[in-house]
mmCIF file of C-alpha atoms in Angstrom:
data_model
loop_
_atom_site.group_PDB
_atom_site.id
_atom_site.type_symbol
_atom_site.label_atom_id
_atom_site.label_comp_id
_atom_site.label_asym_id
_atom_site.label_seq_id
_atom_site.Cartn_x
_atom_site.Cartn_y
_atom_site.Cartn_z
ATOM 1 C CA MET A 13 94.733 219.883 68.650
ATOM 2 C CA SER A 14 94.191 216.967 66.278
ATOM 3 C CA ILE A 15 97.074 215.539 64.276
ATOM 4 C CA PRO A 16 96.792 215.974 60.468
ATOM 5 C CA PHE A 17 95.683 212.702 58.936
ATOM 6 C CA SER A 18 98.722 212.569 56.633
ATOM 7 C CA ARG A 19 100.997 212.557 59.691
ATOM 8 C CA ALA A 20 98.939 209.873 61.389
ATOM 9 C CA LEU A 21 99.066 207.757 58.235
ATOM 10 C CA ASN A 22 102.826 208.245 57.922
ATOM 11 C CA ALA A 23 103.222 207.098 61.526
ATOM 12 C CA ARG A 24 101.428 203.857 60.654
ATOM 13 C CA LEU A 25 103.453 203.405 57.478
ATOM 14 C CA ALA A 26 106.661 203.901 59.452
ATOM 15 C CA LEU A 27 106.030 200.447 60.895
ATOM 16 C CA VAL A 28 106.322 198.838 57.448
ATOM 17 C CA THR A 29 108.732 201.252 55.750
ATOM 18 C CA PRO A 30 111.851 199.359 56.929
ATOM 19 C CA ALA A 31 110.584 196.214 55.190
ATOM 20 C CA LEU A 32 110.038 198.202 51.983
ATOM 21 C CA HIS A 33 113.539 199.672 52.213
ATOM 22 C CA ARG A 34 115.047 196.216 52.715
ATOM 23 C CA ALA A 35 113.150 194.894 49.712
ATOM 24 C CA SER A 36 114.307 197.822 47.567
ATOM 25 C CA ALA A 37 117.916 197.357 48.693
ATOM 26 C CA HIS A 38 117.662 193.664 47.836
ATOM 27 C CA LEU A 39 116.374 194.522 44.359
ATOM 28 C CA TRP A 40 119.148 197.032 43.621
ATOM 29 C CA ARG A 41 122.070 195.189 45.228
ATOM 30 C CA PRO A 42 125.153 195.335 42.964
ATOM 31 C CA ASP A 43 125.885 191.597 42.925
ATOM 32 C CA GLY A 44 124.215 189.038 40.684
ATOM 33 C CA ASP A 45 122.460 189.864 37.419
ATOM 34 C CA LEU A 46 121.451 193.470 38.099
ATOM 35 C CA THR A 47 120.682 194.109 34.427
ATOM 36 C CA ARG A 48 118.136 191.297 34.307
ATOM 37 C CA ARG A 49 116.604 192.438 37.576
ATOM 38 C CA TYR A 50 116.275 195.961 36.194
ATOM 39 C CA LEU A 51 114.530 194.700 33.062
ATOM 40 C CA ARG A 52 112.124 192.632 35.163
ATOM 41 C CA TYR A 53 111.465 195.754 37.241
ATOM 42 C CA LEU A 54 110.675 197.789 34.110
ATOM 43 C CA TRP A 55 108.226 195.174 32.855
ATOM 44 C CA ALA A 56 106.519 194.950 36.244
ATOM 45 C CA MET A 57 106.273 198.728 36.552
ATOM 46 C CA HIS A 58 104.882 198.914 33.022
ATOM 47 C CA ALA A 59 102.155 196.444 33.999
ATOM 48 C CA LEU A 60 101.381 198.449 37.141
ATOM 49 C CA THR A 61 101.525 201.837 35.421
ATOM 50 C CA THR A 62 99.153 200.625 32.707
ATOM 51 C CA ALA A 63 96.519 200.449 35.443
ATOM 52 C CA SER A 64 97.254 203.917 36.893
ATOM 53 C CA VAL A 65 95.087 206.111 34.668
ATOM 54 C CA PRO A 66 92.113 203.687 34.542
ATOM 55 C CA LEU A 67 92.221 203.368 38.344
ATOM 56 C CA LEU A 68 92.181 207.139 38.809
ATOM 57 C CA GLU A 69 89.361 207.527 36.300
ATOM 58 C CA CYS A 70 87.403 204.755 38.003
ATOM 59 C CA ALA A 71 87.829 206.489 41.374
ATOM 60 C CA ALA A 72 86.735 209.843 39.909
ATOM 61 C CA ALA A 73 83.604 208.235 38.457
ATOM 62 C CA ALA A 74 82.842 206.564 41.790
ATOM 63 C CA CYS A 75 83.074 209.940 43.546
ATOM 64 C CA ALA A 76 80.235 211.194 41.359
ATOM 65 C CA ARG A 77 77.951 208.604 42.951
ATOM 66 C CA LEU A 78 78.663 209.728 46.524
ATOM 67 C CA ASP A 79 76.555 212.023 48.683
ATOM 68 C CA ASP A 80 79.594 213.541 50.421
ATOM 69 C CA PRO A 81 79.720 217.281 49.662
ATOM 70 C CA TRP A 82 83.481 217.058 49.215
ATOM 71 C CA ALA A 83 83.292 214.224 46.659
ATOM 72 C CA PRO A 84 83.502 216.584 43.624
ATOM 73 C CA SER A 85 86.781 217.970 44.977
ATOM 74 C CA LEU A 86 88.230 214.467 45.321
ATOM 75 C CA ALA A 87 86.960 213.559 41.846
ATOM 76 C CA ALA A 88 88.690 216.636 40.433
ATOM 77 C CA TYR A 89 91.948 215.596 42.105
ATOM 78 C CA PHE A 90 91.760 212.082 40.673
ATOM 79 C CA THR A 91 90.969 213.470 37.211
ATOM 80 C CA GLU A 92 93.889 215.894 37.313
ATOM 81 C CA HIS A 93 96.264 213.234 38.589
ATOM 82 C CA ALA A 94 95.180 210.936 35.756
ATOM 83 C CA LYS A 95 96.240 213.631 33.288
ATOM 84 C CA GLU A 96 99.652 213.818 34.948
ATOM 85 C CA GLU A 97 100.109 210.030 34.831
ATOM 86 C CA ARG A 98 98.984 209.612 31.225
ATOM 87 C CA GLY A 99 101.741 208.325 28.955
ATOM 88 C CA HIS A 100 104.059 207.104 31.719
ATOM 89 C CA ASP A 101 103.566 203.522 30.543
ATOM 90 C CA ALA A 102 105.082 204.634 27.224
ATOM 91 C CA TRP A 103 108.115 205.973 29.111
ATOM 92 C CA LEU A 104 108.734 202.490 30.481
ATOM 93 C CA LEU A 105 108.491 200.893 27.042
ATOM 94 C CA ALA A 106 110.971 203.473 25.739
ATOM 95 C CA ASP A 107 113.338 202.590 28.588
ATOM 96 C CA LEU A 108 113.057 198.922 27.668
ATOM 97 C CA VAL A 109 113.794 199.655 24.021
ATOM 98 C CA ALA A 110 116.829 201.747 25.010
ATOM 99 C CA ALA A 111 118.014 198.819 27.129
ATOM 100 C CA GLY A 112 117.841 196.542 24.081
ATOM 101 C CA GLU A 113 114.771 194.621 25.245
ATOM 102 C CA PRO A 114 112.397 193.437 22.486
ATOM 103 C CA VAL A 115 109.090 195.266 22.850
ATOM 104 C CA GLY A 116 106.472 193.763 20.582
ATOM 105 C CA PRO A 117 102.738 193.074 20.754
ATOM 106 C CA GLU A 118 103.374 190.012 22.918
ATOM 107 C CA ARG A 119 104.261 191.279 26.387
ATOM 108 C CA PRO A 120 105.264 189.291 29.481
ATOM 109 C CA LEU A 121 102.404 188.370 31.755
ATOM 110 C CA ALA A 122 101.854 190.846 34.560
ATOM 111 C CA PRO A 123 103.216 189.410 37.808
ATOM 112 C CA PRO A 124 100.345 188.213 40.018
ATOM 113 C CA LEU A 125 101.457 190.641 42.726
ATOM 114 C CA VAL A 126 100.983 193.540 40.287
ATOM 115 C CA VAL A 127 97.477 192.274 39.559
ATOM 116 C CA GLU A 128 96.873 192.076 43.306
ATOM 117 C CA LEU A 129 98.132 195.630 43.821
ATOM 118 C CA ALA A 130 95.826 197.149 41.227
ATOM 119 C CA GLY A 131 92.976 194.690 41.665
ATOM 120 C CA ALA A 132 92.629 195.397 45.375
ATOM 121 C CA GLN A 133 92.089 199.055 44.555
ATOM 122 C CA TYR A 134 89.349 198.304 42.044
ATOM 123 C CA TYR A 135 87.578 196.359 44.798
ATOM 124 C CA ARG A 136 87.985 199.165 47.313
ATOM 125 C CA ILE A 137 86.754 201.797 44.860
ATOM 126 C CA ALA A 138 83.686 199.784 43.859
ATOM 127 C CA HIS A 139 82.753 198.194 47.164
ATOM 128 C CA ARG A 140 84.251 200.357 49.923
ATOM 129 C CA HIS A 141 85.107 204.018 49.202
ATOM 130 C CA PRO A 142 87.112 205.688 46.401
ATOM 131 C CA ALA A 143 89.075 207.684 48.995
ATOM 132 C CA ALA A 144 90.858 204.400 49.771
ATOM 133 C CA LEU A 145 92.856 204.957 46.590
ATOM 134 C CA LEU A 146 94.655 207.780 48.416
ATOM 135 C CA GLY A 147 96.330 205.164 50.617
ATOM 136 C CA TYR A 148 97.603 203.324 47.554
ATOM 137 C CA LEU A 149 98.875 206.563 46.041
ATOM 138 C CA ALA A 150 100.555 207.611 49.283
ATOM 139 C CA VAL A 151 102.647 204.437 49.268
ATOM 140 C CA LEU A 152 103.542 204.401 45.571
ATOM 141 C CA GLU A 153 104.379 208.109 45.427
ATOM 142 C CA GLY A 154 106.205 207.766 48.741
ATOM 143 C CA GLN A 155 108.568 205.223 47.218
ATOM 144 C CA ALA A 156 110.199 207.734 44.869
ATOM 145 C CA PRO A 157 113.522 206.467 43.511
ATOM 146 C CA SER A 158 116.610 208.073 44.982
ATOM 147 C CA PRO A 159 117.936 210.900 42.755
ATOM 148 C CA VAL A 160 121.216 208.969 42.457
ATOM 149 C CA LEU A 161 119.648 205.609 41.572
ATOM 150 C CA ALA A 162 119.506 206.130 37.790
ATOM 151 C CA GLY A 163 123.190 207.055 37.612
ATOM 152 C CA ALA A 164 124.209 204.186 39.872
ATOM 153 C CA LEU A 165 122.246 201.660 37.825
ATOM 154 C CA ALA A 166 123.682 203.005 34.574
ATOM 155 C CA ALA A 167 127.216 202.676 35.938
ATOM 156 C CA ARG A 168 126.671 199.182 37.293
ATOM 157 C CA THR A 169 124.780 197.741 34.312
ATOM 158 C CA GLY A 170 126.466 199.548 31.433
ATOM 159 C CA LEU A 171 123.066 200.335 29.938
ATOM 160 C CA PRO A 172 122.683 203.756 28.244
ATOM 161 C CA ALA A 173 121.326 206.729 30.159
ATOM 162 C CA ALA A 174 118.219 206.652 27.938
ATOM 163 C CA ALA A 175 117.214 203.373 29.617
ATOM 164 C CA PHE A 176 116.630 205.144 32.935
ATOM 165 C CA ARG A 177 114.273 208.002 32.088
ATOM 166 C CA THR A 178 111.398 206.726 34.224
ATOM 167 C CA VAL A 179 113.595 206.179 37.294
ATOM 168 C CA ARG A 180 115.282 209.550 36.803
ATOM 169 C CA ASP A 181 112.100 211.569 36.255
ATOM 170 C CA HIS A 182 110.100 209.883 39.004
ATOM 171 C CA ALA A 183 112.786 210.736 41.532
ATOM 172 C CA HIS A 184 111.444 214.295 41.234
ATOM 173 C CA LEU A 185 107.821 213.827 40.113
ATOM 174 C CA ASP A 186 106.844 211.394 42.867
ATOM 175 C CA THR A 187 107.985 213.787 45.588
ATOM 176 C CA GLU A 188 105.667 216.479 44.197
ATOM 177 C CA HIS A 189 102.826 213.981 43.792
ATOM 178 C CA LEU A 190 103.220 212.741 47.372
ATOM 179 C CA ALA A 191 102.903 216.284 48.683
ATOM 180 C CA GLU A 192 99.618 216.662 46.785
ATOM 181 C CA VAL A 193 98.292 213.339 48.119
ATOM 182 C CA GLU A 194 99.067 214.517 51.651
ATOM 183 C CA ARG A 195 97.288 217.808 51.016
ATOM 184 C CA GLN A 196 94.222 215.854 49.925
ATOM 185 C CA LEU A 197 94.379 213.679 53.032
ATOM 186 C CA ASP A 198 94.527 216.735 55.266
ATOM 187 C CA ARG A 199 91.906 218.880 53.554
ATOM 188 C CA LEU A 200 89.170 216.262 53.139
ATOM 189 C CA PRO A 201 86.820 215.838 56.135
ATOM 190 C CA LEU A 202 87.127 212.049 56.083
ATOM 191 C CA THR A 203 85.171 210.172 58.723
ATOM 192 C CA SER A 204 86.944 207.782 61.083
ATOM 193 C CA ASP A 205 85.763 204.827 58.990
ATOM 194 C CA GLN A 206 86.978 206.456 55.778
ATOM 195 C CA GLN A 207 90.371 207.158 57.340
ATOM 196 C CA THR A 208 90.552 203.497 58.294
ATOM 197 C CA GLU A 209 89.813 202.522 54.671
ATOM 198 C CA VAL A 210 92.709 204.730 53.513
ATOM 199 C CA ALA A 211 95.085 203.354 56.141
ATOM 200 C CA VAL A 212 94.247 199.715 55.415
ATOM 201 C CA SER A 213 94.684 200.376 51.700
ATOM 202 C CA ALA A 214 98.088 201.935 52.339
ATOM 203 C CA LEU A 215 99.350 199.154 54.599
ATOM 204 C CA HIS A 216 98.087 196.462 52.217
ATOM 205 C CA THR A 217 99.796 198.212 49.301
ATOM 206 C CA ALA A 218 103.088 198.497 51.191
ATOM 207 C CA GLY A 219 103.062 194.818 52.056
ATOM 208 C CA ILE A 220 102.404 193.689 48.489
ATOM 209 C CA LEU A 221 104.981 196.107 47.084
ATOM 210 C CA ALA A 222 107.678 194.724 49.403
ATOM 211 C CA ARG A 223 106.814 191.198 48.282
ATOM 212 C CA LEU A 224 106.962 192.298 44.637
ATOM 213 C CA PHE A 225 110.419 193.849 45.075
ATOM 214 C CA HIS A 226 111.722 190.666 46.699
ATOM 215 C CA GLN A 227 110.247 188.607 43.878
ATOM 216 C CA LEU A 228 111.870 190.812 41.239
ATOM 217 C CA ALA A 229 115.150 190.679 43.181
ATOM 218 C CA ALA A 230 115.513 186.920 42.758
ATOM 219 C CA ASP A 231 118.312 185.917 40.355
ATOM 220 C CA THR A 232 116.682 182.597 39.532
ATOM 221 C CA GLY A 233 115.431 183.221 35.993
ATOM 222 C CA GLY A 234 111.657 183.550 35.951
ATOM 223 C CA GLN A 235 109.910 186.340 34.130
ATOM 224 C CA ARG A 236 112.099 187.888 31.495
#
């Protein structure tokens, strides 16, 4: 009996998950300027989340150009997920405001690694296969914050609880979203080549995300 693709993908990701966990632990370590690191994290996640809905819509539109009989089902999933993600960039801005960060028309530049994360998916959607976006989603949704992270950060930084809505809510939402991504991976009759596209997308995403967390973890000034 064949192994569900979601399980096979998780087995591959298990090879890089320890590096992601180390990067996350480095970012949220209690020493140093944790408040500044958290603000840099919020700005980076805002830049990444700004691309979420357009990416999903782009993938849905690309599905409409495919001959695969299951493409409309995948397009419907991307469209529905875009609805669920809409407005989450505003959550991050609200968190920044609650943390006392100035949020005006002039925003910090998106970190190059954020551009690489999203930009690689635009390439894969346009030039490879829109199903590759499922690998990206599997990694991002699979990195749900711990349910205790928001409270721990609030206690360690002294910032108000209102500054942690996105972390708090995504601790629950991402778990549900990951389950839906895995259902898509297992129900779609992806070819071997298409499964490879998804896996490469996932592994690439995990590697960049770990690098981004380490970059944000540095207490050497840099992006505000």
